[in-house]
PDB file of C-alpha atoms in Angstrom:
ATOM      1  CA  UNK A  13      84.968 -71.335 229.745  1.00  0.00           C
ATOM      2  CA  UNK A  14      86.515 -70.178 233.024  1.00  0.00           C
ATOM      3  CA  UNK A  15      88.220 -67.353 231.625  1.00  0.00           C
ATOM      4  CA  UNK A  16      85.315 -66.437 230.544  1.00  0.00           C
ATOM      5  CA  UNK A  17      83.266 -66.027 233.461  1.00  0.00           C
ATOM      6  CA  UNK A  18      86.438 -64.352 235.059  1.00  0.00           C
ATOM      7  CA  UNK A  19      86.276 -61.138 232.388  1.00  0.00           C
ATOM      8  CA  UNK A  20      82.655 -61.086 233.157  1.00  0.00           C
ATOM      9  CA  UNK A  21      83.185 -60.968 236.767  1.00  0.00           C
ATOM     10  CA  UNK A  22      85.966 -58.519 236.270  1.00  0.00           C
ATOM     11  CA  UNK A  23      83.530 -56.537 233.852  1.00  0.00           C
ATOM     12  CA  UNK A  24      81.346 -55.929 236.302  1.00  0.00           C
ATOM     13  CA  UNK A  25      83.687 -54.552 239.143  1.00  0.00           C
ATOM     14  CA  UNK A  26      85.059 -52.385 236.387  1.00  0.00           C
ATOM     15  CA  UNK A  27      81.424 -51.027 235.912  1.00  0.00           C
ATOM     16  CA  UNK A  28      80.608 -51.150 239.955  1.00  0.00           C
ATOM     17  CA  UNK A  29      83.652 -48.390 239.744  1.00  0.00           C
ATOM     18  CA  UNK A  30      81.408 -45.852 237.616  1.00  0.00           C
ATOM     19  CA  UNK A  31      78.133 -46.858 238.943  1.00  0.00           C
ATOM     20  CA  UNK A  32      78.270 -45.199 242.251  1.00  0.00           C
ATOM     21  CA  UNK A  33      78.254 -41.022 242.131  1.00  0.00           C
ATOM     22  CA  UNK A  34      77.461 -38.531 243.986  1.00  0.00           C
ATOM     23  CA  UNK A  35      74.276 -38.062 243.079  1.00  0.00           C
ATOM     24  CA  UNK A  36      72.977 -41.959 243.494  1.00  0.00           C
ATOM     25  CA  UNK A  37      74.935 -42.179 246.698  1.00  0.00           C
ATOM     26  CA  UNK A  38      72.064 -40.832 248.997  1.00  0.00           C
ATOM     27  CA  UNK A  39      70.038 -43.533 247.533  1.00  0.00           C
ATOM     28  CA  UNK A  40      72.593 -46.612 246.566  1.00  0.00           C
ATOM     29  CA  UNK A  41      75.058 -46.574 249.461  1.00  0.00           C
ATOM     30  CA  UNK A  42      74.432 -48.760 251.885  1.00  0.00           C
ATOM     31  CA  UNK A  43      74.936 -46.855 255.394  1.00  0.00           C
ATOM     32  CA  UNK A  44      74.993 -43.684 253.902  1.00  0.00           C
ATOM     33  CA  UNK A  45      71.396 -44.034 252.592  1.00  0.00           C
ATOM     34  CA  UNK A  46      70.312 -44.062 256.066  1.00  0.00           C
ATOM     35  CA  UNK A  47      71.802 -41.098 257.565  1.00  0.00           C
ATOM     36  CA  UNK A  48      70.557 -37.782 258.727  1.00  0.00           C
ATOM     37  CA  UNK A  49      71.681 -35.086 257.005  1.00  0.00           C
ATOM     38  CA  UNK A  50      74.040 -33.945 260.461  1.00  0.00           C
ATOM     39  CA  UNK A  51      75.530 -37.669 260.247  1.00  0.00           C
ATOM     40  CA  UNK A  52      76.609 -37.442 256.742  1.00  0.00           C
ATOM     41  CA  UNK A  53      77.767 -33.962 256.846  1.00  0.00           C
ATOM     42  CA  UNK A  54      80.730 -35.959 258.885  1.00  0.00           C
ATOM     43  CA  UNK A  55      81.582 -38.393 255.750  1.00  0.00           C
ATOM     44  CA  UNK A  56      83.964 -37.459 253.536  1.00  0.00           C
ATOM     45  CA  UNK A  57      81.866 -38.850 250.291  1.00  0.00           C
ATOM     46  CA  UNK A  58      84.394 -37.335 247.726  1.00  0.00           C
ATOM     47  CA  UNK A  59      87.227 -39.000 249.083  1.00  0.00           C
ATOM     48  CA  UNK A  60      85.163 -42.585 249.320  1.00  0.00           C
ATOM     49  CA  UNK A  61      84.067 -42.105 245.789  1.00  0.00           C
ATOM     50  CA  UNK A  62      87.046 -41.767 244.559  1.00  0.00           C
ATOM     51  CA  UNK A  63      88.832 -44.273 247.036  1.00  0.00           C
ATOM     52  CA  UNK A  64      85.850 -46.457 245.733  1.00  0.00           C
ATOM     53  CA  UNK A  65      86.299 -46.004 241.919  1.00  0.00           C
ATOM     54  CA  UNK A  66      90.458 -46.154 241.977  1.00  0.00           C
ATOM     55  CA  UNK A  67      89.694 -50.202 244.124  1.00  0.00           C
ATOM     56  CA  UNK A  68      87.108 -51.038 241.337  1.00  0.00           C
ATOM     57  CA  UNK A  69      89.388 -50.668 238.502  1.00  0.00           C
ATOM     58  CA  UNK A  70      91.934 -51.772 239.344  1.00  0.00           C
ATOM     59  CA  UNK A  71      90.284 -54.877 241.053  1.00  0.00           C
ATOM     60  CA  UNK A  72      88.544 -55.290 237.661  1.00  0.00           C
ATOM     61  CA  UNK A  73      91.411 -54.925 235.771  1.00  0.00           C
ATOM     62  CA  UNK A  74      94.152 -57.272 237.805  1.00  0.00           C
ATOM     63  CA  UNK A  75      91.535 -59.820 238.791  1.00  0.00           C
ATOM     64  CA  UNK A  76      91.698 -60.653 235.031  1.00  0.00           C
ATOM     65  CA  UNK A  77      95.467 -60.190 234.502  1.00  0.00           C
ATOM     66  CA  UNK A  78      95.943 -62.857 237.600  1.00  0.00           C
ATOM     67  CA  UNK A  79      93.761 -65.000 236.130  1.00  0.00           C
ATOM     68  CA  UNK A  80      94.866 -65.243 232.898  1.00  0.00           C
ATOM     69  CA  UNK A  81      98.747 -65.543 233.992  1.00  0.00           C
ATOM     70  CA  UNK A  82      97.160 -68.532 236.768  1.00  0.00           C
ATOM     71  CA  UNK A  83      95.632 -70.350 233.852  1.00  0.00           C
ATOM     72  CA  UNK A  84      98.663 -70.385 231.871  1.00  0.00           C
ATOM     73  CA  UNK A  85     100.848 -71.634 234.542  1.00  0.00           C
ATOM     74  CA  UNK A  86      98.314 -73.644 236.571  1.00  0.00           C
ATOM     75  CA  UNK A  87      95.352 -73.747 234.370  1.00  0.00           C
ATOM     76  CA  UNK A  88      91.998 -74.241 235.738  1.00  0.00           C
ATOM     77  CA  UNK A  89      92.852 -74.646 239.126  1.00  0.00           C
ATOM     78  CA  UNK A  90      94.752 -71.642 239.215  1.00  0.00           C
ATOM     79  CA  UNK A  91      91.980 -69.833 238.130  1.00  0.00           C
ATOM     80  CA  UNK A  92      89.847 -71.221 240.697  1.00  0.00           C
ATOM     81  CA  UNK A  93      92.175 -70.129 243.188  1.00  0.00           C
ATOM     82  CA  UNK A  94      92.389 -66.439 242.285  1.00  0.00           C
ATOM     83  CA  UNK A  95      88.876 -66.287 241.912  1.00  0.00           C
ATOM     84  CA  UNK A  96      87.922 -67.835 245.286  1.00  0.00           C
ATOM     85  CA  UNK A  97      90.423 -66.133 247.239  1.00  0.00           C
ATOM     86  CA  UNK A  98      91.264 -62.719 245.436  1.00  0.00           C
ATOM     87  CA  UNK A  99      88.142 -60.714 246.204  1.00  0.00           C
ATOM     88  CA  UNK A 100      87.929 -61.690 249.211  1.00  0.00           C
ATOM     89  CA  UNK A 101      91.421 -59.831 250.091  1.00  0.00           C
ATOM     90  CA  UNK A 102      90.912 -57.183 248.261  1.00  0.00           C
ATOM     91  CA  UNK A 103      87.628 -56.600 249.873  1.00  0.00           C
ATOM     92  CA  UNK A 104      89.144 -56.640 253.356  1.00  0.00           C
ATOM     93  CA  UNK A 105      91.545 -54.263 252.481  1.00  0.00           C
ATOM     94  CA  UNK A 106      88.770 -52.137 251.046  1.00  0.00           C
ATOM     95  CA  UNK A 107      87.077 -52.074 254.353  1.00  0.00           C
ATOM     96  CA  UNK A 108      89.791 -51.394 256.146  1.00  0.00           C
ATOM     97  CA  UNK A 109      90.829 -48.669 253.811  1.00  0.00           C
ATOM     98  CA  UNK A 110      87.504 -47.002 253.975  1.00  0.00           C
ATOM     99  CA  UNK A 111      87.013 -46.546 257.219  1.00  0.00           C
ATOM    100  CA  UNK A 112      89.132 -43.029 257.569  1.00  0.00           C
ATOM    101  CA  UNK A 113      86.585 -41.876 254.972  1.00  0.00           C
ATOM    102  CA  UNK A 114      83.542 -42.186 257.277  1.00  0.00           C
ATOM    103  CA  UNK A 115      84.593 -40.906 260.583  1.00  0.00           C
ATOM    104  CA  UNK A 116      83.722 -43.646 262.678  1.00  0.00           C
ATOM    105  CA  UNK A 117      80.110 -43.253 261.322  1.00  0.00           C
ATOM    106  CA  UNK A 118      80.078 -46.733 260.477  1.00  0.00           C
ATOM    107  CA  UNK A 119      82.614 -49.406 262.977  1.00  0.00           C
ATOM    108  CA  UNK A 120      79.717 -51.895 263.388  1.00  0.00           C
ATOM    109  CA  UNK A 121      78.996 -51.916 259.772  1.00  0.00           C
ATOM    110  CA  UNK A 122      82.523 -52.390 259.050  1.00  0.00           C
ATOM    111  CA  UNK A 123      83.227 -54.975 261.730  1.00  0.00           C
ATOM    112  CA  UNK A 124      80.291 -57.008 260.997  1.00  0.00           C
ATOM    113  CA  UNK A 125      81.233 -57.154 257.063  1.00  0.00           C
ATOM    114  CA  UNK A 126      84.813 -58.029 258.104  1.00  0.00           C
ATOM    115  CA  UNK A 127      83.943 -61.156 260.282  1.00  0.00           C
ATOM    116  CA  UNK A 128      81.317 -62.513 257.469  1.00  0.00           C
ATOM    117  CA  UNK A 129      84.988 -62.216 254.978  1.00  0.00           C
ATOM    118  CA  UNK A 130      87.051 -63.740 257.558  1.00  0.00           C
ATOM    119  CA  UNK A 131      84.257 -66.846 257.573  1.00  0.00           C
ATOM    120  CA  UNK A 132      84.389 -66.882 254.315  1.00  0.00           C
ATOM    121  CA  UNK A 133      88.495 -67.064 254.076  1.00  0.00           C
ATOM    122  CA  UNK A 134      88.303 -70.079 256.204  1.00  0.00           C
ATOM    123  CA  UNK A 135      85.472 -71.526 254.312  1.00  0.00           C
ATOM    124  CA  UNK A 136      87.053 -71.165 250.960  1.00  0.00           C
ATOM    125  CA  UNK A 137      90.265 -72.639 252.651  1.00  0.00           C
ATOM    126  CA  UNK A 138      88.419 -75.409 254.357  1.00  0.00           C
ATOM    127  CA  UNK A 139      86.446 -76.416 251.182  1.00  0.00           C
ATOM    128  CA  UNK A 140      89.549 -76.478 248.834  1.00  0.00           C
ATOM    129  CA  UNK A 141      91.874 -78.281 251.253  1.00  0.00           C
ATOM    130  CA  UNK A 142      88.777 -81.112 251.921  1.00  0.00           C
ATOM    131  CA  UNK A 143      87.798 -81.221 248.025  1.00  0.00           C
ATOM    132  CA  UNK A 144      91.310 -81.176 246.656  1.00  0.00           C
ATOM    133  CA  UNK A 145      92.301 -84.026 248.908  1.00  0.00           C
ATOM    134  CA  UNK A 146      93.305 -87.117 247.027  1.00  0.00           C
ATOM    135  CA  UNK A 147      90.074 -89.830 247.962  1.00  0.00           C
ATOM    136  CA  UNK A 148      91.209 -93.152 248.023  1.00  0.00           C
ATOM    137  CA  UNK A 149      90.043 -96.308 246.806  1.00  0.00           C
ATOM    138  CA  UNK A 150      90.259 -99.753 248.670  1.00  0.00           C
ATOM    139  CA  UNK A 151      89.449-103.174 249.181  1.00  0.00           C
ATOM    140  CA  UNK A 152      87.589-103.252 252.245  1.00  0.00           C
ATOM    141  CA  UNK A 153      86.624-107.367 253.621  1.00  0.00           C
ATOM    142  CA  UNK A 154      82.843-106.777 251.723  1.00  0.00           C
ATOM    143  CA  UNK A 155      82.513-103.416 250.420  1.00  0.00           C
ATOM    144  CA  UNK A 156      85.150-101.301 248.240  1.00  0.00           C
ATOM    145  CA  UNK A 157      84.877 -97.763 249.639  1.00  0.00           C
ATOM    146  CA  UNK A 158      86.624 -94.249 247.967  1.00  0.00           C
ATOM    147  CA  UNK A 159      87.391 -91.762 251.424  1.00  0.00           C
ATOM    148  CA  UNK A 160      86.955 -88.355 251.328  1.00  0.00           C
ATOM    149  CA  UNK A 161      84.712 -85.628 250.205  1.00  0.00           C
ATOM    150  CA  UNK A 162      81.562 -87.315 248.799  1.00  0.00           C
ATOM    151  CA  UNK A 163      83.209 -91.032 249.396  1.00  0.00           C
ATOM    152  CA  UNK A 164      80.960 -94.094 249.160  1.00  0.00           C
ATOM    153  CA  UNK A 165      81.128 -97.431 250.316  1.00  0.00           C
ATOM    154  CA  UNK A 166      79.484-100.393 247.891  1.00  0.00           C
ATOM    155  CA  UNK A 167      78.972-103.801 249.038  1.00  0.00           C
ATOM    156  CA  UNK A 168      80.519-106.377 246.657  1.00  0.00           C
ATOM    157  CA  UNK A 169      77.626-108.022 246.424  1.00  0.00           C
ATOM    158  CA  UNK A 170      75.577-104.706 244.909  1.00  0.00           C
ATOM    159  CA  UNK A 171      78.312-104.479 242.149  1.00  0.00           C
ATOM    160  CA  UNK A 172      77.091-105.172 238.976  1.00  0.00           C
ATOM    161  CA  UNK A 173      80.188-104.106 236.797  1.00  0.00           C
ATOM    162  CA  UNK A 174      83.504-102.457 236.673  1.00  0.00           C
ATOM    163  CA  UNK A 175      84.242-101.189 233.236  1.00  0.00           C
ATOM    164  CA  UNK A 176      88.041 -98.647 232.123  1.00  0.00           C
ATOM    165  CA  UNK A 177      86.778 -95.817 229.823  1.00  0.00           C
ATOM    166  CA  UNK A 178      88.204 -93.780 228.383  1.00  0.00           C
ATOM    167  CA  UNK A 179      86.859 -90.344 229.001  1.00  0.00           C
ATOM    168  CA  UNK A 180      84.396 -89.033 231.189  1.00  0.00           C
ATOM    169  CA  UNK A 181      80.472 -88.434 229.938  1.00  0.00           C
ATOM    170  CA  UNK A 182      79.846 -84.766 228.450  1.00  0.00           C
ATOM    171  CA  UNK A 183      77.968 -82.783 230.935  1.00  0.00           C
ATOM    172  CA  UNK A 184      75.509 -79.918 231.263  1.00  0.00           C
ATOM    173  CA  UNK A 185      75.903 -79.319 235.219  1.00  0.00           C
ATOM    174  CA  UNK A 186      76.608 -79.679 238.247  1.00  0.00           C
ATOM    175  CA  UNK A 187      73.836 -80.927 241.226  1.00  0.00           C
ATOM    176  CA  UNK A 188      75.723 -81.297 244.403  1.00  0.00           C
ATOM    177  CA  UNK A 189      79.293 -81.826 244.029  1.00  0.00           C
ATOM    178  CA  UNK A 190      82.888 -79.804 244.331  1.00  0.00           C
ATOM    179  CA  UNK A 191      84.593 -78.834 241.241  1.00  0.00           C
ATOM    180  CA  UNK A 192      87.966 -77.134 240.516  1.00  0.00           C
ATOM    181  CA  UNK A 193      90.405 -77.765 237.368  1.00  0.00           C
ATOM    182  CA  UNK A 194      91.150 -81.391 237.102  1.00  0.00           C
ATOM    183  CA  UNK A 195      89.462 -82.199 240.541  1.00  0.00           C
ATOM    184  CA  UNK A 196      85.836 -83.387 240.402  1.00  0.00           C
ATOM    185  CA  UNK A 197      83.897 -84.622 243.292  1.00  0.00           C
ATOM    186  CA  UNK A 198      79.735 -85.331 243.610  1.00  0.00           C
ATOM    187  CA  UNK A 199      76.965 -85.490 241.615  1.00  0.00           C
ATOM    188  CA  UNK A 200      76.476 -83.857 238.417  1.00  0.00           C
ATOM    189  CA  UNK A 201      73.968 -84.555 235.341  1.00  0.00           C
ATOM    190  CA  UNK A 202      74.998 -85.575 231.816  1.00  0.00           C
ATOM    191  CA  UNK A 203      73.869 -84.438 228.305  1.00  0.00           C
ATOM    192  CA  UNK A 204      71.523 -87.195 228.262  1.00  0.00           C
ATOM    193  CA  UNK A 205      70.002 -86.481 231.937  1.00  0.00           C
ATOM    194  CA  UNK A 206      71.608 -89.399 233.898  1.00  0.00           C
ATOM    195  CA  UNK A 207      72.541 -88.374 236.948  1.00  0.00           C
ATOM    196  CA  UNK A 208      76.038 -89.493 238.224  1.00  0.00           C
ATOM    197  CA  UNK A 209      78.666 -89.728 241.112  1.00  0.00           C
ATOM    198  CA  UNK A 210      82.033 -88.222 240.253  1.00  0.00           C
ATOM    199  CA  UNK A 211      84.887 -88.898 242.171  1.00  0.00           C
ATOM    200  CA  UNK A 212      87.560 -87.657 240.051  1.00  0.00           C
ATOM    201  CA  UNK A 213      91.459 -86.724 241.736  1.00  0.00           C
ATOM    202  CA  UNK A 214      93.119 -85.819 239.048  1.00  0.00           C
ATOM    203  CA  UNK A 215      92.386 -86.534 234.890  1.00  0.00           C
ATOM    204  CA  UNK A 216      93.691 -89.869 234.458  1.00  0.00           C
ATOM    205  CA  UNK A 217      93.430 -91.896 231.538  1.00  0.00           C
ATOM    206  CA  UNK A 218      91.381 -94.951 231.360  1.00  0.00           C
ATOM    207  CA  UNK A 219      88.903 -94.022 234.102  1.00  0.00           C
ATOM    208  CA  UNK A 220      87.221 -96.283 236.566  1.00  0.00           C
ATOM    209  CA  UNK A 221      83.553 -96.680 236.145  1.00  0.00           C
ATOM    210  CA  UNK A 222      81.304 -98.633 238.612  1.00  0.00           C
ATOM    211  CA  UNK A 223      77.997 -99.896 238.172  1.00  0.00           C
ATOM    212  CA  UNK A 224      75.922-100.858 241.084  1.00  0.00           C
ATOM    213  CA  UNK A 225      73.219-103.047 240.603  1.00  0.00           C
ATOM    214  CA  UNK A 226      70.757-100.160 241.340  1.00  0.00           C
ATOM    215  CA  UNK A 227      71.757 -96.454 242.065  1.00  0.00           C
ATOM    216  CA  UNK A 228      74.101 -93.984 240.671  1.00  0.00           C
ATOM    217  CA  UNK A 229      77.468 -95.182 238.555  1.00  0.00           C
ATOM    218  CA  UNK A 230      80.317 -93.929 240.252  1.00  0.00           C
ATOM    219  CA  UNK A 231      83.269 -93.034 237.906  1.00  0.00           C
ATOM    220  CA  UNK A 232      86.806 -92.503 240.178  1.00  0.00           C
ATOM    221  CA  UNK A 233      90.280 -91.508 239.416  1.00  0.00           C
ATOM    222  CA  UNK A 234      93.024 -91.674 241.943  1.00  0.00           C
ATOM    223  CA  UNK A 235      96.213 -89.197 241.903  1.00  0.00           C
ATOM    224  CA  UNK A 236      98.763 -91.326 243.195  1.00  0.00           C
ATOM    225  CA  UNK A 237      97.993 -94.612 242.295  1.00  0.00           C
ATOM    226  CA  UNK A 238      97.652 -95.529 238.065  1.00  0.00           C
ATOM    227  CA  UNK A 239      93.842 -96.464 237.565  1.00  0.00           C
ATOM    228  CA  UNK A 240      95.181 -99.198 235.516  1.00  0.00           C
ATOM    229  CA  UNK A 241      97.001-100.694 238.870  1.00  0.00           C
ATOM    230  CA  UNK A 242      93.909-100.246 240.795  1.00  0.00           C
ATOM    231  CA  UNK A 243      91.405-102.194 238.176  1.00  0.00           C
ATOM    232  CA  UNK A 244      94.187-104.994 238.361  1.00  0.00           C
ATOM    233  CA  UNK A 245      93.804-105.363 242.200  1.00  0.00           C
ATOM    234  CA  UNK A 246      90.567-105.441 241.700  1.00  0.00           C
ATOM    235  CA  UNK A 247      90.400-107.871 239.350  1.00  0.00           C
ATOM    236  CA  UNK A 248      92.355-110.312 241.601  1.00  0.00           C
ATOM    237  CA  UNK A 249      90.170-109.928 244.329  1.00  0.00           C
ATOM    238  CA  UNK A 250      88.062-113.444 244.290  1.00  0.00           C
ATOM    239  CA  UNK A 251      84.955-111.282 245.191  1.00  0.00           C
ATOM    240  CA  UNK A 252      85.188-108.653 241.866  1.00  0.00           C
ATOM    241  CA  UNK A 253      86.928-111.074 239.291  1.00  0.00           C
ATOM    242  CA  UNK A 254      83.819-111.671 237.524  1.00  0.00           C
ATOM    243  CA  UNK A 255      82.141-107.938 237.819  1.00  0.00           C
ATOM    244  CA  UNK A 256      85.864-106.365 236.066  1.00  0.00           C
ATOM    245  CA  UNK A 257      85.317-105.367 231.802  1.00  0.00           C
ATOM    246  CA  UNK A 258      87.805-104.157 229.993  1.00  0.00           C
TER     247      UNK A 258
END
């Protein structure tokens, strides 16, 4: 399914790279479309165009060649990566690159699209380091809590079960959550509309589901730790001993 949003993606900045001409360009390129006539006589449009077309292609192209070589090797996350992270590059360079072509018709233009990439860079780095950190789960004195990027804390007294299952429910989206390969972290809806908390580390087999007596069920996998371990623990503790299914 990834993949397949990647060659679409790709598609279209394949299609971006014979979409802009000469002819549209007074009308479709943003910064040139407002110029006088004096200000534009100073671009060098031919060069851009072509500068433009050759970065299209072959960001089309090689965005799905990296992709498909990530997902072999890393699978899904891989893919995630290039995808987050790729464009971006390759669209700094662009600017960079494209400057010469306008003269110094456009600097604030330029600078102001390079900042909003560099905020973007750090978001995309913030988000994945946060959301691909491993959560953990522990035995607090009245409340288990999970850490990390959409962690929650439930009293013991608001648990109503703890069941191991086996897989994870099928499901049609996501609501509010983070999700990249294996890693799955928020909210997201299931085929039959129930609306549920994933906090999901790494795919782990039997996961850890947790009912509360009222309120979303929470299914969690840890990354370091063996799920089966952590349902022992839990087990043991004089507080959950009833609440734990298998």
């Amino acid at each position: 399914m990834i993949l397949t949003i990647v060659f679409l993606i790709a598609a279209v900045f394949v299609m971006l790279a014979f979409g802009l001409t000469e002819q549209n360009a007074p009308t479709l390129l943003a910064g040139y479309n407002q110029m006088t006539e004096e200000e534009r006589a100073q671009v060098n449009l031919k060069g851009f165009l072509r500068f433009f077309k050759g970065f299209h292609l072959i960001l089309g192209v090689s965005l799905g060649v990296f992709s498909w070589i990530a997902f072999k090797i890393f699978g899904e996350t891989g893919v995630g990566l290039v995808l987050g992270f790729y464009p971006v590059l390759a669209y700094t360079f662009f600017i960079i690159r494209s400057k010469k072509y306008w003269q110094g018709s456009s600097p604030r233009n330029n600078a102001l699209a390079l900042g909003l990439l560099v905020l973007v860079m750090v978001g995309l780095l913030g988000l994945f380091f946060v959301g691909n950190h491993e959560g953990k789960l522990d035995l607090q004195q009245e409340a288990i809590t999970i850490s990390g990027l959409y962690g929650v804390t439930i009293p013991y007294q608001r648990v109503k079960e703890i069941r191991m299952v086996e897989a994870l429910p099928s499901l049609t989206m996501k609501t509010n959550g983070y999700s990249l390969g294996d890693v799955q972290k928020g909210f997201f809806r299931t085929e039959e509309g129930q609306r549920i908390k994933l906090l999901i580390n790494a795919r782990q087999n039997p996961y850890i589901l947790i009912i509360p007596d009222r309120g979303t069920h929470c299914y969690f996998s840890g990354r370091s730790i063996r799920n089966t371990d952590l349902i022992a623990h839990m087990q043991a503790h004089p507080l959950l001993t009833d609440k734990v299914k298998f």
